[in-house]
PDB file of C-alpha atoms in Angstrom:
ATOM      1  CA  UNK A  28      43.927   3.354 -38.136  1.00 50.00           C
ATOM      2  CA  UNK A  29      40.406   1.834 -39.397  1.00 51.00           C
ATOM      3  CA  UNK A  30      40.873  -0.587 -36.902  1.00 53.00           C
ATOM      4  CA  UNK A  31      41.821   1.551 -33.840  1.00 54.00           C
ATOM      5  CA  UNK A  32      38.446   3.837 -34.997  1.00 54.00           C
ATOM      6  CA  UNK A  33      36.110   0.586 -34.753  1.00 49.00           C
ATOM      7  CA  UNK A  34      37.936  -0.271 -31.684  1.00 53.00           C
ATOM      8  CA  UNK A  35      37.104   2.834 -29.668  1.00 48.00           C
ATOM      9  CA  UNK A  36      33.355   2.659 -30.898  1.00 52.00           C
ATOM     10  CA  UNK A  37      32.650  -0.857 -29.007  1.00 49.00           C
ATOM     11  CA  UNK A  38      34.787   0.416 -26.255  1.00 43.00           C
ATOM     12  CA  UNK A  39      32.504   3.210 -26.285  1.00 46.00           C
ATOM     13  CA  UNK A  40      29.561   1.488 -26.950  1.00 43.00           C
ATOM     14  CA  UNK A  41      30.640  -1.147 -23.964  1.00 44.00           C
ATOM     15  CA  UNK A  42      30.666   1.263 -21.332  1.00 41.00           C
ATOM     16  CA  UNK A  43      27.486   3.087 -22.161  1.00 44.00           C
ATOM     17  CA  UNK A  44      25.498  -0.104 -21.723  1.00 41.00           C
ATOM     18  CA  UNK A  45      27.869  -0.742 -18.431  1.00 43.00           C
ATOM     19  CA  UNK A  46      26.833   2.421 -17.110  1.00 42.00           C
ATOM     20  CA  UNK A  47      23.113   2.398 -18.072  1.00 39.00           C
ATOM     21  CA  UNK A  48      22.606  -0.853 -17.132  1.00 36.00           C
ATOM     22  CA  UNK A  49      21.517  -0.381 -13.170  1.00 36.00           C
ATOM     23  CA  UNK A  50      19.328   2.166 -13.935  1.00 34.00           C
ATOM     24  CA  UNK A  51      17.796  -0.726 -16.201  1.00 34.00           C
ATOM     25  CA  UNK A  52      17.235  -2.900 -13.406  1.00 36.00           C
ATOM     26  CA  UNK A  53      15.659  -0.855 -11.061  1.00 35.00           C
ATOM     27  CA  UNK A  54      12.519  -1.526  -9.847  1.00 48.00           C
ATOM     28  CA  UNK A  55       9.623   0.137  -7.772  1.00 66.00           C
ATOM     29  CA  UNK A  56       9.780  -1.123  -4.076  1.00 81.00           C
ATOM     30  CA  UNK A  57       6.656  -3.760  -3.616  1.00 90.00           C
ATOM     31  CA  UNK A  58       4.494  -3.378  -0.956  1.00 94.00           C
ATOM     32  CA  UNK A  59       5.109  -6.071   1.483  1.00 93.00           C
ATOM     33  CA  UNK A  60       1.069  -6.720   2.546  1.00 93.00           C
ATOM     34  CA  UNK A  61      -0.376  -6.955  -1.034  1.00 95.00           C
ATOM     35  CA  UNK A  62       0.099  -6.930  -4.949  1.00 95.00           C
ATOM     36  CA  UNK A  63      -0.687  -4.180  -7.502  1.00 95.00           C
ATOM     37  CA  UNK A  64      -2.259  -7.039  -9.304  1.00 96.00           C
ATOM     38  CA  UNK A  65      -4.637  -7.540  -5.879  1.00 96.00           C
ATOM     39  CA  UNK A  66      -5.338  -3.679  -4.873  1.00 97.00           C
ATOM     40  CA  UNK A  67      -6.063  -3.854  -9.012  1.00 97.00           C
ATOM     41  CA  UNK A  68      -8.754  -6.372  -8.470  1.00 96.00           C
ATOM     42  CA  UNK A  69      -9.951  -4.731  -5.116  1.00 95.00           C
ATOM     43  CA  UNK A  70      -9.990  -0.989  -7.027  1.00 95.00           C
ATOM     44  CA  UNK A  71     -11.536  -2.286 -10.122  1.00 93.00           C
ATOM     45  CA  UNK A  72      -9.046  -1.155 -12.511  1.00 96.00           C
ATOM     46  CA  UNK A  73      -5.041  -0.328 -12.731  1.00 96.00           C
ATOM     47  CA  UNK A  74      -3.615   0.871 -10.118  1.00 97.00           C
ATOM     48  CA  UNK A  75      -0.543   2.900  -9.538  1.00 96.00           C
ATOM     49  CA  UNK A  76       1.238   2.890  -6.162  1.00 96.00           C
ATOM     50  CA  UNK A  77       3.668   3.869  -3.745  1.00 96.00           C
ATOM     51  CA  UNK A  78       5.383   2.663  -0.730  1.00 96.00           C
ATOM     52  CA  UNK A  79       7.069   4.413   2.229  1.00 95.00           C
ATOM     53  CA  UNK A  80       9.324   2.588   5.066  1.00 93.00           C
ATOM     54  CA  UNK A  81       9.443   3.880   8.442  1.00 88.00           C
ATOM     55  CA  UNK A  82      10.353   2.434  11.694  1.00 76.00           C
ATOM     56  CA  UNK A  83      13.814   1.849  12.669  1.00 73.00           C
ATOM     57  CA  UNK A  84      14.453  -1.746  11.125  1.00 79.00           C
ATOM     58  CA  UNK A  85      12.454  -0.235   7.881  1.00 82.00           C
ATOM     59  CA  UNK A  86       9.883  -3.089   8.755  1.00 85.00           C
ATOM     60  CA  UNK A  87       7.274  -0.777   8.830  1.00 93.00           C
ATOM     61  CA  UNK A  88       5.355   0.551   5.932  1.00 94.00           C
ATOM     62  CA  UNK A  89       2.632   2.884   4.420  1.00 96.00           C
ATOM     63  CA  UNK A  90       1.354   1.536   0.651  1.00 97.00           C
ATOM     64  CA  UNK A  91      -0.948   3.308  -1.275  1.00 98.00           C
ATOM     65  CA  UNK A  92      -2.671   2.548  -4.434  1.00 98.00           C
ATOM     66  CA  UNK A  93      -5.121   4.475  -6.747  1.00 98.00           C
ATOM     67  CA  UNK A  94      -6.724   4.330  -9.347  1.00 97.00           C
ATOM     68  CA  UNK A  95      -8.558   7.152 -11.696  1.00 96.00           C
ATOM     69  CA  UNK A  96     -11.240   6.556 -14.020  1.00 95.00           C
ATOM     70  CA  UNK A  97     -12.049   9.696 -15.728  1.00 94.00           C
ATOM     71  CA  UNK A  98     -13.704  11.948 -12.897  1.00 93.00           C
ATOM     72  CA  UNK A  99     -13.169   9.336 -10.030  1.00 94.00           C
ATOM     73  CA  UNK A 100     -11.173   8.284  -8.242  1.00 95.00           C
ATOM     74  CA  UNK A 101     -10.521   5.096  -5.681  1.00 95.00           C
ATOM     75  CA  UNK A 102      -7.532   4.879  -3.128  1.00 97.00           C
ATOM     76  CA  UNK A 103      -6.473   2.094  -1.302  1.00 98.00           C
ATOM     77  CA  UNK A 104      -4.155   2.694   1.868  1.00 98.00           C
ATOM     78  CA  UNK A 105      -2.793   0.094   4.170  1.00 98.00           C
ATOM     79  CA  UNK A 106      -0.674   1.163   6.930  1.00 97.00           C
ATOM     80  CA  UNK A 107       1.153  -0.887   9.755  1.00 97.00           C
ATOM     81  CA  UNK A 108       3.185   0.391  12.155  1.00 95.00           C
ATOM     82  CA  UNK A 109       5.137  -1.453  15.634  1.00 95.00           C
ATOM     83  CA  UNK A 110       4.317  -0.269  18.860  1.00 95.00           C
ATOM     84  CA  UNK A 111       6.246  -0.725  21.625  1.00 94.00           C
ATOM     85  CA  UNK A 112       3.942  -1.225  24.205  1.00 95.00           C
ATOM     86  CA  UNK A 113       0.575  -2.244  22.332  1.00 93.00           C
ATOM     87  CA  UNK A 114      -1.700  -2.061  25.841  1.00 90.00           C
ATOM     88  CA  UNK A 115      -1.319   1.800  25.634  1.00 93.00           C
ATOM     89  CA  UNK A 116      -0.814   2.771  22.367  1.00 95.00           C
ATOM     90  CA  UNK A 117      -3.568   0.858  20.391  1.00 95.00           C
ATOM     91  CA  UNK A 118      -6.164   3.489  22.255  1.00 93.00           C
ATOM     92  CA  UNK A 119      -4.575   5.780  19.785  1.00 94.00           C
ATOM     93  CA  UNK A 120      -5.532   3.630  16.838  1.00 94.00           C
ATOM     94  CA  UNK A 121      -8.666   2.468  17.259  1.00 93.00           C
ATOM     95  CA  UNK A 122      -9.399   6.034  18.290  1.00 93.00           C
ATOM     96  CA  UNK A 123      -9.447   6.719  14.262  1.00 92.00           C
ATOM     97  CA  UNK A 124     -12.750   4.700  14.401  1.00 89.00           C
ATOM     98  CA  UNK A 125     -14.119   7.013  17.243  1.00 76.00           C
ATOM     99  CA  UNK A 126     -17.620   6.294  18.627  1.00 78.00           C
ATOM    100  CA  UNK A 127     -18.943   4.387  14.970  1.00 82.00           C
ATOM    101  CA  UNK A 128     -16.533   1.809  14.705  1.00 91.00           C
ATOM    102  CA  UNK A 129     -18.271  -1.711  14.513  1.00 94.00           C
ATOM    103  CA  UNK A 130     -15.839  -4.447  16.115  1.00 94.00           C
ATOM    104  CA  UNK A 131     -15.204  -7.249  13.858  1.00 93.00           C
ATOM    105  CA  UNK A 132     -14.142 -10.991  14.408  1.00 90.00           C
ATOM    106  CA  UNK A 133     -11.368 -12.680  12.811  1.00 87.00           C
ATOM    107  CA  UNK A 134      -9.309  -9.807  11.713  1.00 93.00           C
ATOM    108  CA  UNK A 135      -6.140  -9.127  13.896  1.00 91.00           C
ATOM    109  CA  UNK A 136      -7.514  -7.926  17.573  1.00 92.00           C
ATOM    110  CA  UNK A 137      -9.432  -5.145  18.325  1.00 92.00           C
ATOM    111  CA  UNK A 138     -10.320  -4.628  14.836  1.00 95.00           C
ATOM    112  CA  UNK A 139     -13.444  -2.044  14.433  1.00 96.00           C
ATOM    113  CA  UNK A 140     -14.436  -0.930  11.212  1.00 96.00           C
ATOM    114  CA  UNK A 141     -15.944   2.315  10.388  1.00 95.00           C
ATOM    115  CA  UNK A 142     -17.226   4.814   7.768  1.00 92.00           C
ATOM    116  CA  UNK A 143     -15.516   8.287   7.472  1.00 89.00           C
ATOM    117  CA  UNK A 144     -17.227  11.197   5.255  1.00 87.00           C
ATOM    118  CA  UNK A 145     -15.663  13.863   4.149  1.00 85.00           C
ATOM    119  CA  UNK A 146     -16.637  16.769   1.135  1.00 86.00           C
ATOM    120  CA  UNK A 147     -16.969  14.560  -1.363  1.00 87.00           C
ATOM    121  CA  UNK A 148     -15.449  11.312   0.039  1.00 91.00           C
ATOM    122  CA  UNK A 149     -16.487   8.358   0.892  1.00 93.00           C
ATOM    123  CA  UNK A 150     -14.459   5.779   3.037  1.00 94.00           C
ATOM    124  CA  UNK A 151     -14.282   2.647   4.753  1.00 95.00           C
ATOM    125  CA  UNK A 152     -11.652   1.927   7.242  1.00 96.00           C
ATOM    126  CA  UNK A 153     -10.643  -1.159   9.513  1.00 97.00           C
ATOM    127  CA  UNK A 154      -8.401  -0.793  12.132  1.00 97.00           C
ATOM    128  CA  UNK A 155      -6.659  -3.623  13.783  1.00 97.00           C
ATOM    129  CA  UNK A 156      -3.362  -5.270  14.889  1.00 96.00           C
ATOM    130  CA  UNK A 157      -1.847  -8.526  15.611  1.00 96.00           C
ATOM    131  CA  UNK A 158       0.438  -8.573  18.402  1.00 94.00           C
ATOM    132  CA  UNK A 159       2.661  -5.389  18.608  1.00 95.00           C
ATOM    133  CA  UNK A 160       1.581  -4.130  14.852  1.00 96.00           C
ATOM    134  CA  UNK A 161      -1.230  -2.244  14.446  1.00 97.00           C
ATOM    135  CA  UNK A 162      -3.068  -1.450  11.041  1.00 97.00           C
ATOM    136  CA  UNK A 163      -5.124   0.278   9.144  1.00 97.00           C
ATOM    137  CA  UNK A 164      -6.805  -0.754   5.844  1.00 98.00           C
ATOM    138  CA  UNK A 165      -8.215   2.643   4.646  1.00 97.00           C
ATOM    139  CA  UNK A 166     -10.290   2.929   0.798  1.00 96.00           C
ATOM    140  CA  UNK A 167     -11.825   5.643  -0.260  1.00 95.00           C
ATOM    141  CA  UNK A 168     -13.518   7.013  -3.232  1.00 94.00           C
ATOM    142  CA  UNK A 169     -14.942  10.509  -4.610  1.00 94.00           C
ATOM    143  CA  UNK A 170     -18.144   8.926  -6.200  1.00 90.00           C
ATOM    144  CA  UNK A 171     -20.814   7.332  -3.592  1.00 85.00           C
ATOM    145  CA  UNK A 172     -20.351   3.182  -3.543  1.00 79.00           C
ATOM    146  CA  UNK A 173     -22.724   1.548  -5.484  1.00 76.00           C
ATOM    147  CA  UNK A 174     -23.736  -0.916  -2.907  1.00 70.00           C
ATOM    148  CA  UNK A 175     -24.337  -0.119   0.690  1.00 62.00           C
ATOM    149  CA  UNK A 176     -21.914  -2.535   2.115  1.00 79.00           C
ATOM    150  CA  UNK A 177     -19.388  -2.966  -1.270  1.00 88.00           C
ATOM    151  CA  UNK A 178     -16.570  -0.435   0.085  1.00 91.00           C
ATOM    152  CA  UNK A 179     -17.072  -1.728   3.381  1.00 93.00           C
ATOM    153  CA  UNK A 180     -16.861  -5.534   2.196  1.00 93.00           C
ATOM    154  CA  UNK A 181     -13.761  -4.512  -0.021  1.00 94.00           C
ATOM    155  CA  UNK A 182     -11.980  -2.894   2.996  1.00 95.00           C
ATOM    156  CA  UNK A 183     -12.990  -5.720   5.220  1.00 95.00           C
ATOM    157  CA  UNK A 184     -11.907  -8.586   2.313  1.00 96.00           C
ATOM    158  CA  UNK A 185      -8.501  -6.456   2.150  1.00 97.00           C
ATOM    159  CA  UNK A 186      -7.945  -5.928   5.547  1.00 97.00           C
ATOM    160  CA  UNK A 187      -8.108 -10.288   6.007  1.00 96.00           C
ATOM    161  CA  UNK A 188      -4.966 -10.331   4.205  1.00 95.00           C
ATOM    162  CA  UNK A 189      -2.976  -8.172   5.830  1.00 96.00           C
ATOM    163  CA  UNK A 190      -3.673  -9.808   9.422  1.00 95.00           C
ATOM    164  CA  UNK A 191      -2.823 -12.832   7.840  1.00 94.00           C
ATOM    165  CA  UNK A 192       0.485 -11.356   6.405  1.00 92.00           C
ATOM    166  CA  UNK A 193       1.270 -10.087  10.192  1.00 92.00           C
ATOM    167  CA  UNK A 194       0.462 -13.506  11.878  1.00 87.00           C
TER     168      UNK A 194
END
């Protein structure tokens, strides 16, 4: 009877860590352009993210990292998306940079990059795409840069590796 009691314990004990073990092994989906360990570096501090598919082959994908700091707080948000027919629907993209965007060389095609203000926000965003993908490479921030070019450069920097990812 002793036996039969120890027995049904390990049994027991054997399918709770059966059971519990794939929730033990899940992980966070990486995103597929950059590292937390990079957007870390780039947002000067840890960062905490999240990614979400789209497109029908899921090869699409919107990742977004942040990171708070007592009152502020920095986002980083990349965003690349397939277009069918990139001729006609890139206008739609680099429309997002409207009459300030600054083109820039060596990043994708296309690529402008451009400051966007809102209450309170500051931004830098590049928009770009190589071949049929388009991105965007978006950080922001509630507290004014300290340098007049650093969120810009950061964006820019950023924005280098994910047309290199797409190529």
């Amino acid at each position: 009877m002793r036996q039969n009691h120890w027995s049904f314990r390990i049994l027991f004990l054997a399918l709770a860590l059966a059971f519990s073990t794939p929730a033990l092994c899940q992980t966070s989906e990486n995103c597929p352009w950059l590292n937390a360990a990079t957007a870390a570096g780039v947002l000067k501090g840890s960062v905490t993210f999240t990614v979400t598919r789209s497109g029908a082959d899921n090869a699409d994908a919107t990742c977004e990292f942040t990171h708070q700091e007592g009152a502020t707080h920095t986002s980083l948000r990349i965003e690349v998306d397939t277009m069918k027919n990139p001729g006609r629907e890139f206008a739609s993209y680099s429309a997002k940079c409207s009459q300030n965007g600054t083109p820039l060389r060596a990043i994708g095609n296309e690529a402008l990059v451009c400051s966007v203000r809102g209450k309170n926000q500051f931004s830098e965003q590049v928009v770009s795409r190589v071949r049929e993908r388009a991105f965007i490479v978006k950080m922001s921030s509630n507290v004014a840069p300290t340098g007049e070019s650093d969120l810009r450069e950061r964006t820019e920097k950023i924005s280098e590796q994910v047309a290199g990812f797409l190529f």
